[in-house]
Amino acid sequence: MFYRLRAFAGRPRRFLKLEGFNVTGSIKIKTAIALVEDLERRGIAKPNETVMVENRHQGSLGLALGLVCAIKGYKFICVTDPNATRAAIKGIELYGAKVVVVEDRDPAGDSWEVD
């Protein structure tokens, strides 16, 4: 959503882009659409056949992918760490996705380990 700023910063027209008003609350919806549609164009993903898996998010991309996958007919599994908000996890689940919260760090301590 764009909001025109009148009488601000002189004569040039200025607009404020309000990404928080996107359907999932962030700009990540654009990324999610582009990712899924790119896989479809390349023949890698097919609705009702392909399972999408995304990992290492804090919520916004997982939420956006959950919505896109639900609309397009993909199963979606979101792997996240304990830093994801409960609201984001619940939102992803409400779109029909499975959320896996990984609690353990790998031996180097810089990523999460999945068994």
PDB file of C-alpha atoms in Angstrom:
ATOM      1  CA  MET A   1       0.000   0.000   0.000  1.00  0.00           C
ATOM      2  CA  PHE A   2       1.243   3.482  -0.840  1.00  0.00           C
ATOM      3  CA  TYR A   3       0.379   6.673   0.995  1.00  0.00           C
ATOM      4  CA  ARG A   4       0.964  10.027  -0.674  1.00  0.00           C
ATOM      5  CA  LEU A   5       2.705  12.561   1.560  1.00  0.00           C
ATOM      6  CA  ARG A   6       1.269  15.974   0.730  1.00  0.00           C
ATOM      7  CA  ALA A   7       3.225  19.167   1.449  1.00  0.00           C
ATOM      8  CA  PHE A   8       6.271  17.233   2.592  1.00  0.00           C
ATOM      9  CA  ALA A   9       9.833  17.843   1.449  1.00  0.00           C
ATOM     10  CA  GLY A  10       9.028  20.429  -1.201  1.00  0.00           C
ATOM     11  CA  ARG A  11       7.446  20.058  -4.607  1.00  0.00           C
ATOM     12  CA  PRO A  12       8.391  16.520  -5.686  1.00  0.00           C
ATOM     13  CA  ARG A  13       5.675  14.006  -4.932  1.00  0.00           C
ATOM     14  CA  ARG A  14       6.615  11.697  -2.078  1.00  0.00           C
ATOM     15  CA  PHE A  15       5.052   8.373  -1.257  1.00  0.00           C
ATOM     16  CA  LEU A  16       5.339   6.209   1.794  1.00  0.00           C
ATOM     17  CA  LYS A  17       5.236   2.465   1.176  1.00  0.00           C
ATOM     18  CA  LEU A  18       3.362   0.652   3.949  1.00  0.00           C
ATOM     19  CA  GLU A  19       4.396  -3.002   3.720  1.00  0.00           C
ATOM     20  CA  GLY A  20       2.660  -3.797   7.003  1.00  0.00           C
ATOM     21  CA  PHE A  21      -0.642  -3.652   5.154  1.00  0.00           C
ATOM     22  CA  ASN A  22       0.321  -6.556   2.862  1.00  0.00           C
ATOM     23  CA  VAL A  23      -1.823  -9.627   3.339  1.00  0.00           C
ATOM     24  CA  THR A  24       0.651 -11.377   5.678  1.00  0.00           C
ATOM     25  CA  GLY A  25       1.927  -8.167   7.260  1.00  0.00           C
ATOM     26  CA  SER A  26       5.299  -7.848   5.525  1.00  0.00           C
ATOM     27  CA  ILE A  27       7.084  -7.491   2.216  1.00  0.00           C
ATOM     28  CA  LYS A  28       7.897 -11.223   2.384  1.00  0.00           C
ATOM     29  CA  ILE A  29       4.668 -12.064   0.522  1.00  0.00           C
ATOM     30  CA  LYS A  30       6.347 -10.794  -2.658  1.00  0.00           C
ATOM     31  CA  THR A  31       9.356 -13.025  -2.035  1.00  0.00           C
ATOM     32  CA  ALA A  32       7.156 -16.051  -1.345  1.00  0.00           C
ATOM     33  CA  ILE A  33       5.144 -15.569  -4.540  1.00  0.00           C
ATOM     34  CA  ALA A  34       8.323 -15.124  -6.592  1.00  0.00           C
ATOM     35  CA  LEU A  35       9.984 -18.211  -5.076  1.00  0.00           C
ATOM     36  CA  VAL A  36       7.025 -20.509  -5.708  1.00  0.00           C
ATOM     37  CA  GLU A  37       6.287 -19.151  -9.187  1.00  0.00           C
ATOM     38  CA  ASP A  38       9.952 -19.525 -10.181  1.00  0.00           C
ATOM     39  CA  LEU A  39       9.877 -23.192  -9.161  1.00  0.00           C
ATOM     40  CA  GLU A  40       6.669 -23.652 -11.149  1.00  0.00           C
ATOM     41  CA  ARG A  41       8.089 -21.957 -14.280  1.00  0.00           C
ATOM     42  CA  ARG A  42      11.135 -24.209 -14.160  1.00  0.00           C
ATOM     43  CA  GLY A  43       8.936 -27.289 -13.820  1.00  0.00           C
ATOM     44  CA  ILE A  44      10.368 -28.158 -10.391  1.00  0.00           C
ATOM     45  CA  ALA A  45       7.152 -27.671  -8.392  1.00  0.00           C
ATOM     46  CA  LYS A  46       3.691 -28.976  -9.173  1.00  0.00           C
ATOM     47  CA  PRO A  47       0.573 -28.314  -7.046  1.00  0.00           C
ATOM     48  CA  ASN A  48      -0.718 -31.338  -5.105  1.00  0.00           C
ATOM     49  CA  GLU A  49       2.585 -33.187  -5.772  1.00  0.00           C
ATOM     50  CA  THR A  50       5.396 -31.057  -4.342  1.00  0.00           C
ATOM     51  CA  VAL A  51       6.072 -30.455  -0.656  1.00  0.00           C
ATOM     52  CA  MET A  52       7.704 -27.105   0.055  1.00  0.00           C
ATOM     53  CA  VAL A  53      10.128 -26.877   2.999  1.00  0.00           C
ATOM     54  CA  GLU A  54      11.528 -23.623   4.368  1.00  0.00           C
ATOM     55  CA  ASN A  55      13.904 -23.233   7.264  1.00  0.00           C
ATOM     56  CA  ARG A  56      15.640 -20.663   9.453  1.00  0.00           C
ATOM     57  CA  HIS A  57      13.034 -17.950   9.585  1.00  0.00           C
ATOM     58  CA  GLN A  58      11.708 -15.654  12.278  1.00  0.00           C
ATOM     59  CA  GLY A  59       8.141 -15.880  11.027  1.00  0.00           C
ATOM     60  CA  SER A  60       7.406 -13.481   8.194  1.00  0.00           C
ATOM     61  CA  LEU A  61       8.694 -15.562   5.260  1.00  0.00           C
ATOM     62  CA  GLY A  62       7.236 -18.743   6.748  1.00  0.00           C
ATOM     63  CA  LEU A  63       3.881 -17.030   7.127  1.00  0.00           C
ATOM     64  CA  ALA A  64       3.978 -15.734   3.545  1.00  0.00           C
ATOM     65  CA  LEU A  65       5.005 -19.138   2.163  1.00  0.00           C
ATOM     66  CA  GLY A  66       2.254 -20.768   4.199  1.00  0.00           C
ATOM     67  CA  LEU A  67      -0.343 -18.578   2.525  1.00  0.00           C
ATOM     68  CA  VAL A  68       1.067 -18.960  -0.999  1.00  0.00           C
ATOM     69  CA  CYS A  69       1.338 -22.735  -0.630  1.00  0.00           C
ATOM     70  CA  ALA A  70      -2.210 -22.978   0.727  1.00  0.00           C
ATOM     71  CA  ILE A  71      -3.599 -20.973  -2.192  1.00  0.00           C
ATOM     72  CA  LYS A  72      -1.603 -22.842  -4.827  1.00  0.00           C
ATOM     73  CA  GLY A  73      -2.160 -26.354  -3.464  1.00  0.00           C
ATOM     74  CA  TYR A  74       1.227 -27.239  -1.994  1.00  0.00           C
ATOM     75  CA  LYS A  75       1.941 -28.953   1.295  1.00  0.00           C
ATOM     76  CA  PHE A  76       4.289 -26.800   3.332  1.00  0.00           C
ATOM     77  CA  ILE A  77       6.655 -27.657   6.184  1.00  0.00           C
ATOM     78  CA  CYS A  78       8.259 -24.782   8.039  1.00  0.00           C
ATOM     79  CA  VAL A  79      11.354 -25.557  10.107  1.00  0.00           C
ATOM     80  CA  THR A  80      12.156 -22.827  12.591  1.00  0.00           C
ATOM     81  CA  ASP A  81      14.047 -22.129  15.775  1.00  0.00           C
ATOM     82  CA  PRO A  82      12.768 -21.049  19.202  1.00  0.00           C
ATOM     83  CA  ASN A  83      13.075 -17.363  18.219  1.00  0.00           C
ATOM     84  CA  ALA A  84       9.975 -17.515  16.012  1.00  0.00           C
ATOM     85  CA  THR A  85       7.001 -15.868  17.661  1.00  0.00           C
ATOM     86  CA  ARG A  86       4.073 -17.947  18.813  1.00  0.00           C
ATOM     87  CA  ALA A  87       1.809 -15.746  16.662  1.00  0.00           C
ATOM     88  CA  ALA A  88       3.855 -16.500  13.537  1.00  0.00           C
ATOM     89  CA  ILE A  89       3.852 -20.232  14.272  1.00  0.00           C
ATOM     90  CA  LYS A  90       0.103 -20.242  14.852  1.00  0.00           C
ATOM     91  CA  GLY A  91      -0.492 -18.232  11.672  1.00  0.00           C
ATOM     92  CA  ILE A  92       1.576 -20.662   9.607  1.00  0.00           C
ATOM     93  CA  GLU A  93      -0.342 -23.590  11.091  1.00  0.00           C
ATOM     94  CA  LEU A  94      -3.663 -21.875  10.339  1.00  0.00           C
ATOM     95  CA  TYR A  95      -2.704 -21.903   6.652  1.00  0.00           C
ATOM     96  CA  GLY A  96      -2.458 -25.694   6.938  1.00  0.00           C
ATOM     97  CA  ALA A  97       1.306 -25.994   7.177  1.00  0.00           C
ATOM     98  CA  LYS A  98       3.296 -28.136   9.550  1.00  0.00           C
ATOM     99  CA  VAL A  99       5.739 -26.253  11.799  1.00  0.00           C
ATOM    100  CA  VAL A 100       8.788 -27.977  13.254  1.00  0.00           C
ATOM    101  CA  VAL A 101      10.577 -26.060  16.027  1.00  0.00           C
ATOM    102  CA  VAL A 102      14.192 -27.171  16.350  1.00  0.00           C
ATOM    103  CA  GLU A 103      15.587 -26.587  19.841  1.00  0.00           C
ATOM    104  CA  ASP A 104      19.180 -27.860  19.570  1.00  0.00           C
ATOM    105  CA  ARG A 105      22.116 -26.002  18.056  1.00  0.00           C
ATOM    106  CA  ASP A 106      24.686 -27.800  15.918  1.00  0.00           C
ATOM    107  CA  PRO A 107      28.141 -28.452  17.474  1.00  0.00           C
ATOM    108  CA  ALA A 108      29.520 -25.154  16.093  1.00  0.00           C
ATOM    109  CA  GLY A 109      26.605 -23.276  17.679  1.00  0.00           C
ATOM    110  CA  ASP A 110      25.796 -21.210  14.603  1.00  0.00           C
ATOM    111  CA  SER A 111      22.774 -23.085  13.249  1.00  0.00           C
ATOM    112  CA  TRP A 112      19.993 -25.356  14.373  1.00  0.00           C
ATOM    113  CA  GLU A 113      20.307 -29.115  14.171  1.00  0.00           C
ATOM    114  CA  VAL A 114      17.529 -31.331  12.829  1.00  0.00           C
ATOM    115  CA  ASP A 115      17.512 -35.045  13.621  1.00  0.00           C
TER     116      ASP A 115
END
